[in-house]
């Protein structure tokens, strides 16, 4: 046995001495004021020390300081004093021993740690709770109790994945790397072929480079078909991949490298997929809505997995992808995949027409230089493509401003992540807002501008994808449900009462107003009127090419915006401080 020459107290009793029997793990406590000796196993007599379980953590390399909360801390014995909390790391070269923050006898505490820069791997953190035992003195270790919890920290290496749409394969080094990613094509034309390239890279030199990559590639199969797969020069081993064109997917696209240090601070080509327009693919001109696009090809990556030569854990990051849209071929007026005599007949039927005044549905499509006249220059463009077909090898000749001149659609900044229940815009409501908008802008426009708005129509239709509205001479087209967000139809659009100031040319909807979370119809109609009088997309204000829900844009040419901000200033001067 061993003797701890200590004194203390339990409740109202004073302990003169505590003797530990090492063999039987039994304590003998002598109580002076009670004149008796107490003998009991400490584990049997005292409630156990405790700490709630701690969840495992996954963080990326170079993460900032992490804080882990500790809860349910409880001491053994009859009192909750003299507790100590410590933490240790199983790999201090990755995560140093955490710093604990705890004040006895609280039931909660915390610990903090910061991973070492540019390192990744696995660490086990052990948290130890120590109390003073019977005498509640941490300095007398014989009767102290301990309790431990562990949790794992995974520090991952970040691997970026980039998608690029290119017209022809990118030239790479012999190992498949490039220093700069190729320019991305955000639009392609019907009948054209192109490639989707997938690139991977990491900045972690300790990773020893990319070892393997596996993912799926999805696309809109109605418009184009995947026809072949090429793997990057560095990915020579265990190549797999299946083209499921009916399902619009490249499935189980996977390959491995057999060289170290690939993709470290350089972009490594994993694979490229060729897309072509085959017999069953179709991007038809939209006669009803007078549209040739854009139609989103919906490229996306699914289930990405990347491993490193070092076997360190990986976190993949899909870099922002702006998407790619496809435009219909306006020379194939009857959509039979060739520019032939029947298209010539349709073109001849509208020759010399003014599309904004014509009742013929094909007039706008045949105005190839988009100057609101079907004339000799349009005939020259048509003739340059006569007898060309989807199955042929000859590229189509488009005007230099195609498709920009064919109407810049106003797009929602981001499509809804979940389906929302919205009411459809009625034709009557759209016409009322258009009437108010024309009346409001007429004072700022020149007589020539106002003349171009004479007899303007609005049509509520189902526009594709993220398109909110678009304008062609004589007509504004509005999406029936604002790309899924629903419309805010303002009966008093000039007072902006549902909005607060965000910037000089932007207002933001008040949280509880009817405009919150909806697309502002007033903004969209004014935007399209701007296009009809000659304004193009701008970087800020009403003519921005995208619009977010709950936002109203003001124009630099709109005197109402000046009046609005003047009224705001007047109100601000009256506010007490």
Coordinates of C-alpha atoms in Angstrom, one line a residue:
X1 CA 0.0 0.0 0.0
X2 CA 0.9 3.6 -0.3
X3 CA 0.2 6.6 1.9
X4 CA -1.0 10.0 0.6
X5 CA -0.3 12.4 3.4
X6 CA -3.0 14.8 2.6
X7 CA -5.9 16.4 4.3
X8 CA -9.2 17.5 2.9
X9 CA -13.0 17.3 3.5
X10 CA -16.1 15.6 2.1
X11 CA -19.3 17.3 3.0
X12 CA -19.1 18.3 6.7
X13 CA -16.4 15.8 7.6
X14 CA -12.7 16.5 7.8
X15 CA -10.3 13.9 6.3
X16 CA -7.2 13.4 8.3
X17 CA -5.5 10.9 6.0
X18 CA -6.1 8.9 2.9
X19 CA -4.4 5.6 2.4
X20 CA -4.4 3.8 -1.0
X21 CA -4.2 0.0 -1.2
X22 CA -2.5 -0.3 -4.7
X23 CA -3.3 -4.0 -5.0
X24 CA -7.0 -3.7 -4.3
X25 CA -7.4 -0.1 -5.6
X26 CA -9.1 0.7 -2.3
X27 CA -9.0 4.0 -0.4
X28 CA -9.1 4.2 3.4
X29 CA -10.2 7.6 4.6
X30 CA -9.9 8.6 8.3
X31 CA -12.6 11.1 9.4
X32 CA -11.5 13.0 12.5
X33 CA -14.8 14.5 13.6
X34 CA -16.7 11.2 13.1
X35 CA -14.1 8.9 14.7
X36 CA -14.3 6.3 11.9
X37 CA -12.5 4.9 9.0
X38 CA -14.2 4.7 5.6
X39 CA -13.1 2.1 3.1
X40 CA -14.3 1.9 -0.4
X41 CA -13.2 1.5 -4.0
X42 CA -13.1 4.9 -5.5
X43 CA -14.6 3.7 -8.8
X44 CA -17.5 2.1 -6.9
X45 CA -18.2 5.0 -4.7
X46 CA -17.8 8.0 -6.8
X47 CA -19.8 9.1 -9.9
X48 CA -17.7 8.8 -13.0
X49 CA -15.9 11.8 -14.6
X50 CA -17.4 12.6 -18.0
X51 CA -17.2 14.5 -21.3
X52 CA -19.7 14.4 -24.1
X53 CA -18.6 12.7 -27.4
X54 CA -17.0 15.0 -30.0
X55 CA -17.7 14.6 -33.7
X56 CA -15.0 14.1 -36.2
X57 CA -14.0 17.1 -38.4
X58 CA -13.0 17.5 -42.0
X59 CA -11.2 20.7 -43.0
X60 CA -9.2 21.8 -46.0
X61 CA -5.5 22.6 -46.0
X62 CA -4.5 26.1 -45.0
X63 CA -7.8 26.4 -43.1
X64 CA -8.1 29.2 -40.5
X65 CA -8.1 28.6 -36.7
X66 CA -10.7 25.9 -35.8
X67 CA -12.8 26.0 -32.5
X68 CA -14.2 22.8 -31.1
X69 CA -16.8 23.2 -28.3
X70 CA -16.7 20.8 -25.3
X71 CA -19.8 20.0 -23.3
X72 CA -21.1 17.7 -20.6
X73 CA -17.9 18.1 -18.5
X74 CA -18.6 16.6 -15.1
X75 CA -16.2 15.6 -12.2
X76 CA -16.4 12.5 -10.1
X77 CA -16.8 12.7 -6.3
X78 CA -19.0 14.8 -4.2
X79 CA -17.9 18.2 -5.5
X80 CA -17.4 19.8 -8.9
X81 CA -14.2 21.6 -8.3
X82 CA -10.5 21.1 -9.3
X83 CA -11.0 20.0 -12.9
X84 CA -8.4 20.3 -15.6
X85 CA -8.9 19.9 -19.4
X86 CA -6.0 19.2 -21.8
X87 CA -5.7 18.1 -25.4
X88 CA -3.0 16.4 -27.4
X89 CA -2.4 15.8 -31.1
X90 CA -1.2 12.5 -32.6
X91 CA 0.6 14.4 -35.3
X92 CA 2.0 17.7 -34.2
X93 CA 3.6 18.3 -37.6
X94 CA 0.1 18.6 -39.1
X95 CA -1.9 20.0 -36.1
X96 CA 0.0 21.2 -33.0
X97 CA -1.4 20.3 -29.6
X98 CA -4.7 22.2 -29.3
X99 CA -5.1 25.1 -26.8
X100 CA -7.9 24.5 -24.3
X101 CA -10.1 27.1 -22.7
X102 CA -11.8 25.9 -19.5
X103 CA -12.7 27.3 -16.1
X104 CA -13.4 24.7 -13.4
X105 CA -16.0 23.7 -12.5
X106 CA -17.9 24.7 -15.6
X107 CA -19.6 22.0 -17.7
X108 CA -18.5 23.5 -21.0
X109 CA -15.2 24.6 -22.5
X110 CA -13.5 24.7 -25.9
X111 CA -10.3 24.0 -27.7
X112 CA -8.7 25.7 -30.7
X113 CA -6.1 24.6 -33.3
X114 CA -4.8 25.7 -36.7
X115 CA -3.4 23.2 -39.2
X116 CA 0.2 23.7 -40.3
X117 CA 0.3 25.4 -43.7
X118 CA 0.4 23.4 -46.9
X119 CA 0.0 20.1 -45.1
X120 CA -2.7 17.4 -45.2
X121 CA -3.5 14.1 -43.6
X122 CA -5.2 12.5 -40.6
X123 CA -4.8 13.4 -36.9
X124 CA -6.4 12.0 -33.7
X125 CA -7.0 14.6 -31.0
X126 CA -7.3 13.2 -27.4
X127 CA -9.1 15.4 -24.9
X128 CA -8.4 14.5 -21.2
X129 CA -10.5 15.5 -18.2
X130 CA -8.7 15.3 -14.8
X131 CA -10.2 15.8 -11.4
X132 CA -8.8 15.8 -7.9
X133 CA -10.5 12.7 -6.6
X134 CA -11.6 12.3 -3.0
X135 CA -9.5 15.2 -1.7
X136 CA -10.3 17.3 -4.7
X137 CA -6.7 18.2 -5.1
X138 CA -5.1 17.8 -8.5
X139 CA -1.6 17.9 -6.9
X140 CA -2.2 14.6 -5.1
X141 CA -2.2 12.2 -8.0
X142 CA -3.0 9.0 -6.2
X143 CA -6.7 9.5 -6.1
X144 CA -7.1 11.6 -9.2
X145 CA -9.6 10.5 -11.9
X146 CA -9.2 10.8 -15.7
X147 CA -11.6 10.5 -18.6
X148 CA -10.7 10.8 -22.3
X149 CA -12.5 11.4 -25.5
X150 CA -10.9 11.3 -29.0
X151 CA -12.0 12.7 -32.3
X152 CA -10.4 12.6 -35.7
X153 CA -9.4 15.6 -37.9
X154 CA -9.0 15.1 -41.6
X155 CA -7.1 17.8 -43.3
X156 CA -7.7 17.5 -47.0
X157 CA -5.7 18.6 -50.0
X158 CA -7.8 20.9 -52.3
X159 CA -8.0 19.8 -55.9
X160 CA -9.7 22.2 -58.4
X161 CA -11.7 20.9 -61.3
X162 CA -12.3 23.2 -64.3
X163 CA -14.6 22.8 -67.3
X164 CA -13.8 24.5 -70.6
X165 CA -15.7 24.4 -73.8
X166 CA -13.4 24.9 -76.8
X167 CA -13.8 24.9 -80.5
X168 CA -10.7 22.8 -81.0
X169 CA -8.5 20.7 -78.7
X170 CA -6.1 22.7 -76.6
X171 CA -2.4 22.3 -77.2
X172 CA -0.7 20.8 -74.1
X173 CA 2.8 19.9 -73.0
X174 CA 4.0 16.3 -73.5
X175 CA 2.7 15.4 -69.9
X176 CA -0.7 17.0 -70.5
X177 CA -0.1 20.2 -68.6
X178 CA -0.6 23.9 -69.4
X179 CA 0.2 27.0 -67.5
X180 CA -2.9 28.9 -68.4
X181 CA -6.4 27.4 -69.0
X182 CA -7.9 27.9 -72.5
X183 CA -10.5 30.5 -73.1
X184 CA -14.0 29.3 -72.5
X185 CA -16.7 29.4 -75.3
X186 CA -20.0 30.4 -73.7
X187 CA -21.9 29.9 -76.9
X188 CA -21.9 27.6 -79.9
X189 CA -23.9 27.3 -83.0
X190 CA -26.2 24.6 -84.3
X191 CA -24.4 22.1 -86.7
X192 CA -21.0 23.0 -85.1
X193 CA -18.7 20.6 -83.3
X194 CA -16.7 21.4 -80.2
X195 CA -14.9 19.9 -77.2
X196 CA -15.5 19.9 -73.5
X197 CA -12.2 19.7 -71.6
X198 CA -11.8 18.7 -68.0
X199 CA -8.8 20.0 -66.1
X200 CA -7.5 19.2 -62.6
X201 CA -4.8 20.9 -60.4
X202 CA -3.6 21.4 -56.8
X203 CA -1.2 23.8 -55.2
X204 CA 0.1 21.2 -52.6
X205 CA 3.7 20.2 -53.4
X206 CA 3.6 17.5 -50.7
X207 CA 0.8 15.8 -52.6
X208 CA 3.3 14.4 -55.1
X209 CA 0.7 15.2 -57.8
X210 CA -2.6 13.8 -59.2
X211 CA -2.9 10.1 -59.2
X212 CA -6.4 9.4 -60.4
X213 CA -9.6 11.2 -61.4
X214 CA -13.2 9.8 -61.7
X215 CA -16.4 11.7 -62.5
X216 CA -19.5 11.9 -64.6
X217 CA -20.2 14.6 -67.2
X218 CA -23.8 15.6 -67.9
X219 CA -25.3 17.5 -70.8
X220 CA -28.6 18.3 -72.7
X221 CA -28.8 15.5 -75.3
X222 CA -31.6 17.0 -77.2
X223 CA -29.3 19.6 -78.8
X224 CA -26.0 17.8 -79.2
X225 CA -24.4 14.3 -79.0
X226 CA -21.1 13.2 -77.4
X227 CA -19.2 11.2 -80.0
X228 CA -15.7 10.5 -78.6
X229 CA -13.5 10.6 -75.5
X230 CA -9.9 11.5 -75.4
X231 CA -7.8 11.2 -72.2
X232 CA -5.1 13.7 -71.2
X233 CA -1.5 12.7 -72.0
X234 CA -0.7 12.2 -68.3
X235 CA -3.7 9.8 -67.7
X236 CA -2.5 6.7 -69.4
X237 CA -3.6 3.9 -67.0
X238 CA -6.9 2.2 -66.3
X239 CA -9.0 4.4 -68.6
X240 CA -12.8 3.9 -68.5
X241 CA -15.7 5.8 -69.7
X242 CA -19.1 5.2 -71.3
X243 CA -21.1 7.5 -73.6
X244 CA -24.7 7.3 -72.6
X245 CA -26.1 9.8 -75.2
X246 CA -29.8 9.0 -74.7
X247 CA -29.3 9.7 -71.0
X248 CA -27.2 12.8 -71.7
X249 CA -24.2 11.5 -69.7
X250 CA -20.6 10.4 -69.8
X251 CA -20.6 7.7 -67.2
X252 CA -17.7 6.4 -65.0
X253 CA -15.1 8.6 -66.8
X254 CA -11.9 7.5 -65.0
X255 CA -8.1 7.2 -65.5
X256 CA -4.9 7.1 -63.6
X257 CA -1.4 8.5 -64.0
X258 CA 1.9 6.7 -63.7
X259 CA 4.1 9.8 -63.2
X260 CA 4.6 11.8 -60.1
X261 CA 4.2 15.6 -59.5
X262 CA 1.6 16.1 -62.3
X263 CA -0.9 18.9 -61.8
X264 CA 1.0 20.8 -59.1
X265 CA 0.5 24.5 -59.8
X266 CA -0.1 23.6 -63.4
X267 CA -3.4 22.7 -65.1
X268 CA -3.5 19.0 -66.0
X269 CA -5.8 17.8 -68.7
X270 CA -7.8 14.8 -67.4
X271 CA -10.0 14.2 -70.5
X272 CA -11.9 15.9 -73.3
X273 CA -15.2 14.9 -74.9
X274 CA -16.1 15.8 -78.5
X275 CA -19.7 16.9 -79.2
X276 CA -21.4 17.0 -82.6
X277 CA -24.8 17.6 -84.1
X278 CA -26.1 14.3 -85.3
X279 CA -29.3 13.3 -87.1
X280 CA -31.4 13.1 -84.0
X281 CA -30.1 16.4 -82.5
X282 CA -32.2 19.5 -83.1
X283 CA -32.1 23.2 -82.2
X284 CA -35.2 24.5 -83.9
X285 CA -36.0 28.1 -84.6
X286 CA -38.9 29.1 -82.3
X287 CA -41.6 30.5 -84.7
X288 CA -44.1 31.3 -81.9
X289 CA -41.7 33.2 -79.7
X290 CA -39.5 34.6 -82.5
X291 CA -36.4 33.1 -81.0
X292 CA -33.2 31.3 -82.1
X293 CA -31.7 31.0 -78.6
X294 CA -29.9 30.9 -76.3
X295 CA -30.6 27.3 -75.2
X296 CA -28.5 26.1 -72.3
X297 CA -26.4 22.9 -72.9
X298 CA -26.5 22.2 -69.2
X299 CA -23.0 20.9 -68.8
X300 CA -22.3 19.7 -65.3
X301 CA -19.9 17.4 -63.4
X302 CA -21.3 14.7 -61.0
X303 CA -19.7 12.6 -58.3
X304 CA -16.1 13.8 -58.7
X305 CA -13.3 11.8 -57.0
X306 CA -9.6 12.6 -57.2
X307 CA -6.7 10.8 -55.4
X308 CA -3.1 11.9 -55.0
X309 CA 0.1 10.0 -55.3
X310 CA 0.8 10.7 -51.6
X311 CA -2.6 9.1 -50.7
X312 CA -3.4 12.2 -48.6
X313 CA -7.2 12.9 -48.3
X314 CA -8.7 15.1 -51.0
X315 CA -11.4 17.7 -51.2
X316 CA -12.5 18.5 -54.7
X317 CA -13.6 22.0 -55.7
X318 CA -15.7 22.5 -58.9
X319 CA -14.6 25.9 -60.1
X320 CA -17.3 28.3 -61.2
X321 CA -18.6 27.5 -64.7
X322 CA -20.5 30.1 -66.6
X323 CA -22.1 27.6 -68.9
X324 CA -22.5 27.4 -72.7
X325 CA -25.6 28.0 -74.8
X326 CA -26.4 26.9 -78.3
X327 CA -28.1 29.0 -81.0
X328 CA -30.3 27.7 -83.8
X329 CA -29.3 28.1 -87.5
X330 CA -31.6 30.8 -89.0
X331 CA -30.7 29.9 -92.6
X332 CA -32.4 26.5 -92.2
X333 CA -35.8 28.1 -92.0
X334 CA -37.8 24.9 -92.2
X335 CA -35.5 23.0 -89.8
X336 CA -34.8 20.0 -92.1
X337 CA -31.1 20.1 -91.4
X338 CA -30.1 21.6 -94.8
X339 CA -30.3 25.0 -96.5
X340 CA -32.2 24.1 -99.6
X341 CA -34.8 25.3 -102.1
X342 CA -37.6 25.2 -99.6
X343 CA -35.7 27.6 -97.4
X344 CA -35.2 29.8 -100.4
X345 CA -38.9 29.9 -101.1
X346 CA -39.6 31.0 -97.5
X347 CA -36.9 33.6 -97.7
X348 CA -38.3 34.9 -101.0
X349 CA -41.7 35.2 -99.4
X350 CA -40.5 37.9 -97.0
X351 CA -37.9 39.6 -99.3
X352 CA -38.3 43.4 -99.0
X353 CA -40.4 43.0 -95.8
X354 CA -39.9 45.2 -92.7
X355 CA -39.9 42.6 -89.9
X356 CA -41.4 45.0 -87.3
X357 CA -44.3 45.6 -89.6
X358 CA -44.6 42.2 -91.3
X359 CA -47.3 39.6 -90.5
X360 CA -45.1 36.8 -91.9
X361 CA -43.5 34.7 -89.1
X362 CA -40.3 34.2 -91.1
X363 CA -39.5 37.9 -91.7
X364 CA -37.5 38.4 -88.5
X365 CA -35.5 35.2 -89.0
X366 CA -34.6 36.2 -92.6
X367 CA -33.3 39.6 -91.5
X368 CA -29.8 38.2 -91.1
X369 CA -28.0 41.5 -90.5
X370 CA -30.9 42.6 -88.1
X371 CA -31.4 46.0 -89.5
X372 CA -35.2 45.5 -89.6
X373 CA -35.2 45.1 -93.4
X374 CA -35.0 41.9 -95.5
X375 CA -32.9 43.2 -98.3
X376 CA -30.1 42.4 -100.7
X377 CA -27.4 42.0 -98.0
X378 CA -29.5 39.4 -96.4
X379 CA -29.9 37.6 -99.7
X380 CA -26.1 37.6 -100.0
X381 CA -25.8 36.0 -96.6
X382 CA -28.4 33.4 -97.4
X383 CA -26.7 32.6 -100.8
X384 CA -23.4 32.0 -99.1
X385 CA -25.0 29.2 -97.1
X386 CA -27.2 27.7 -99.8
X387 CA -26.9 23.9 -100.2
X388 CA -25.0 23.5 -96.9
X389 CA -26.3 20.9 -94.5
X390 CA -25.7 19.4 -91.1
X391 CA -24.2 16.3 -92.7
X392 CA -21.8 18.3 -94.8
X393 CA -18.3 19.5 -93.8
X394 CA -18.7 23.2 -94.8
X395 CA -19.0 25.7 -92.0
X396 CA -21.9 28.1 -92.1
X397 CA -21.2 31.8 -92.8
X398 CA -22.7 34.0 -90.0
X399 CA -22.7 37.8 -89.9
X400 CA -20.0 39.2 -87.6
X401 CA -22.5 40.3 -85.0
X402 CA -24.3 36.9 -84.8
X403 CA -25.9 36.2 -82.4
X404 CA -25.5 39.4 -80.4
X405 CA -27.6 41.5 -82.8
X406 CA -30.4 39.0 -82.6
X407 CA -31.6 40.3 -79.3
X408 CA -29.8 40.4 -75.9
X409 CA -32.1 38.4 -73.6
X410 CA -32.4 39.5 -70.0
X411 CA -31.4 36.6 -67.8
X412 CA -32.0 35.9 -64.1
X413 CA -28.7 35.9 -62.2
X414 CA -29.3 32.4 -60.8
X415 CA -32.0 29.9 -61.4
X416 CA -34.0 28.7 -58.3
X417 CA -32.4 25.7 -56.6
X418 CA -35.8 24.3 -55.7
X419 CA -39.1 24.4 -57.6
X420 CA -41.2 27.4 -56.3
X421 CA -45.0 27.7 -56.4
X422 CA -45.7 30.8 -58.4
X423 CA -48.6 32.4 -60.2
X424 CA -48.3 32.9 -64.0
X425 CA -48.2 36.4 -65.4
X426 CA -51.4 37.3 -67.2
X427 CA -51.5 39.0 -70.6
X428 CA -53.6 41.8 -69.2
X429 CA -51.2 42.6 -66.3
X430 CA -48.3 42.7 -68.7
X431 CA -50.1 45.1 -71.1
X432 CA -50.9 47.5 -68.2
X433 CA -47.3 47.6 -67.0
X434 CA -46.1 48.1 -70.6
X435 CA -48.5 51.0 -71.0
X436 CA -47.3 52.7 -67.8
X437 CA -43.6 52.1 -68.7
X438 CA -44.0 53.7 -72.2
X439 CA -45.8 56.7 -70.7
X440 CA -43.0 57.1 -68.1
X441 CA -40.0 56.9 -70.5
X442 CA -41.5 58.9 -73.3
X443 CA -40.4 62.2 -71.7
X444 CA -36.8 61.1 -71.6
X445 CA -36.7 59.6 -75.2
X446 CA -36.2 61.5 -78.4
X447 CA -39.1 61.6 -80.9
X448 CA -37.2 59.0 -83.0
X449 CA -37.0 56.7 -80.0
X450 CA -40.7 57.1 -79.2
X451 CA -41.6 56.4 -82.8
X452 CA -39.8 53.0 -82.5
X453 CA -42.1 52.2 -79.6
X454 CA -45.3 53.0 -81.5
X455 CA -47.5 50.0 -81.6
X456 CA -45.2 47.9 -79.4
X457 CA -46.8 44.6 -78.2
X458 CA -46.0 42.4 -75.2
X459 CA -46.5 38.6 -75.3
X460 CA -46.4 36.3 -72.3
X461 CA -44.8 33.1 -73.3
X462 CA -42.7 30.2 -72.0
X463 CA -39.1 31.3 -72.6
X464 CA -36.3 28.8 -72.2
X465 CA -34.0 28.4 -69.2
X466 CA -33.0 31.5 -67.3
X467 CA -34.5 34.0 -69.8
X468 CA -36.8 36.6 -68.3
X469 CA -37.5 38.7 -71.3
X470 CA -36.3 39.6 -74.8
X471 CA -37.2 42.1 -77.4
X472 CA -37.5 42.1 -81.2
X473 CA -38.8 44.9 -83.3
X474 CA -42.4 45.5 -82.4
X475 CA -42.6 42.9 -79.6
X476 CA -41.5 42.2 -76.1
X477 CA -41.6 38.6 -74.9
X478 CA -41.9 37.9 -71.2
X479 CA -41.5 34.5 -69.5
X480 CA -44.7 33.3 -68.0
X481 CA -43.3 32.6 -64.5
X482 CA -40.1 34.7 -64.5
X483 CA -37.7 31.7 -64.8
X484 CA -39.4 30.0 -61.9
X485 CA -39.3 32.9 -59.4
X486 CA -42.7 34.5 -60.1
X487 CA -43.3 38.1 -61.0
X488 CA -43.7 41.2 -58.8
X489 CA -46.4 43.3 -60.6
X490 CA -46.3 46.8 -59.1
X491 CA -49.5 48.8 -59.3
X492 CA -47.6 51.9 -58.2
X493 CA -44.1 51.5 -59.8
X494 CA -43.1 55.2 -59.6
X495 CA -43.1 55.4 -55.8
X496 CA -40.7 52.4 -55.2
X497 CA -42.5 51.9 -51.8
X498 CA -41.6 48.2 -51.6
X499 CA -37.8 48.9 -52.0
X500 CA -34.9 50.5 -50.2
X501 CA -31.8 52.1 -51.6
X502 CA -29.0 49.7 -52.4
X503 CA -26.9 51.9 -54.8
X504 CA -27.3 54.8 -57.2
X505 CA -28.9 52.6 -59.8
X506 CA -30.2 49.7 -57.7
X507 CA -33.0 49.2 -55.2
X508 CA -33.5 46.1 -53.0
X509 CA -36.9 44.8 -51.9
X510 CA -37.9 45.3 -48.2
X511 CA -38.0 41.8 -46.5
X512 CA -41.7 41.7 -45.9
X513 CA -42.8 43.3 -49.1
X514 CA -44.5 41.6 -52.0
X515 CA -41.4 42.3 -54.1
X516 CA -39.1 40.2 -51.9
X517 CA -37.9 37.1 -53.7
X518 CA -39.7 37.9 -57.0
X519 CA -38.6 39.3 -60.3
X520 CA -39.5 42.9 -60.8
X521 CA -41.7 43.2 -63.9
X522 CA -41.2 47.0 -64.1
X523 CA -37.4 46.5 -64.4
X524 CA -37.7 43.9 -67.1
X525 CA -40.1 45.8 -69.3
X526 CA -38.0 49.0 -69.0
X527 CA -34.9 47.0 -69.9
X528 CA -36.5 45.6 -73.1
X529 CA -37.8 49.0 -74.0
X530 CA -34.2 50.2 -73.7
X531 CA -33.1 47.5 -76.2
X532 CA -35.9 48.6 -78.7
X533 CA -34.6 52.2 -78.7
X534 CA -31.0 51.2 -79.2
X535 CA -29.4 50.7 -75.8
X536 CA -27.1 47.7 -75.3
X537 CA -26.2 45.8 -72.2
X538 CA -24.2 47.8 -69.6
X539 CA -22.2 46.9 -66.5
X540 CA -24.6 48.6 -64.0
X541 CA -28.2 49.7 -63.8
X542 CA -31.2 49.0 -65.8
X543 CA -29.3 47.6 -68.8
X544 CA -27.4 45.0 -66.9
X545 CA -27.6 41.6 -68.7
X546 CA -28.8 39.8 -65.5
X547 CA -31.3 40.6 -62.8
X548 CA -31.7 39.1 -59.3
X549 CA -35.0 38.4 -57.5
X550 CA -36.0 41.2 -55.2
X551 CA -34.0 43.9 -57.1
X552 CA -35.2 46.9 -59.0
X553 CA -32.8 48.6 -61.4
X554 CA -32.9 52.3 -62.3
X555 CA -31.5 53.8 -65.5
X556 CA -29.1 56.6 -66.1
X557 CA -31.5 58.0 -68.6
X558 CA -34.5 57.8 -66.3
X559 CA -35.3 61.1 -64.7
X560 CA -37.4 59.3 -62.2
X561 CA -34.3 57.8 -60.6
X562 CA -33.0 61.3 -60.0
X563 CA -36.3 62.4 -58.4
X564 CA -36.3 59.3 -56.2
X565 CA -32.8 59.9 -54.8
X566 CA -33.5 63.5 -54.3
X567 CA -36.6 62.6 -52.2
X568 CA -34.4 60.2 -50.2
X569 CA -31.9 63.0 -49.6
X570 CA -34.6 65.3 -48.4
X571 CA -36.0 62.7 -46.0
X572 CA -32.5 62.0 -44.7
X573 CA -32.0 65.7 -43.9
X574 CA -35.1 65.7 -41.7
X575 CA -34.0 62.6 -39.6
X576 CA -33.1 63.5 -36.0
X577 CA -29.7 62.2 -34.7

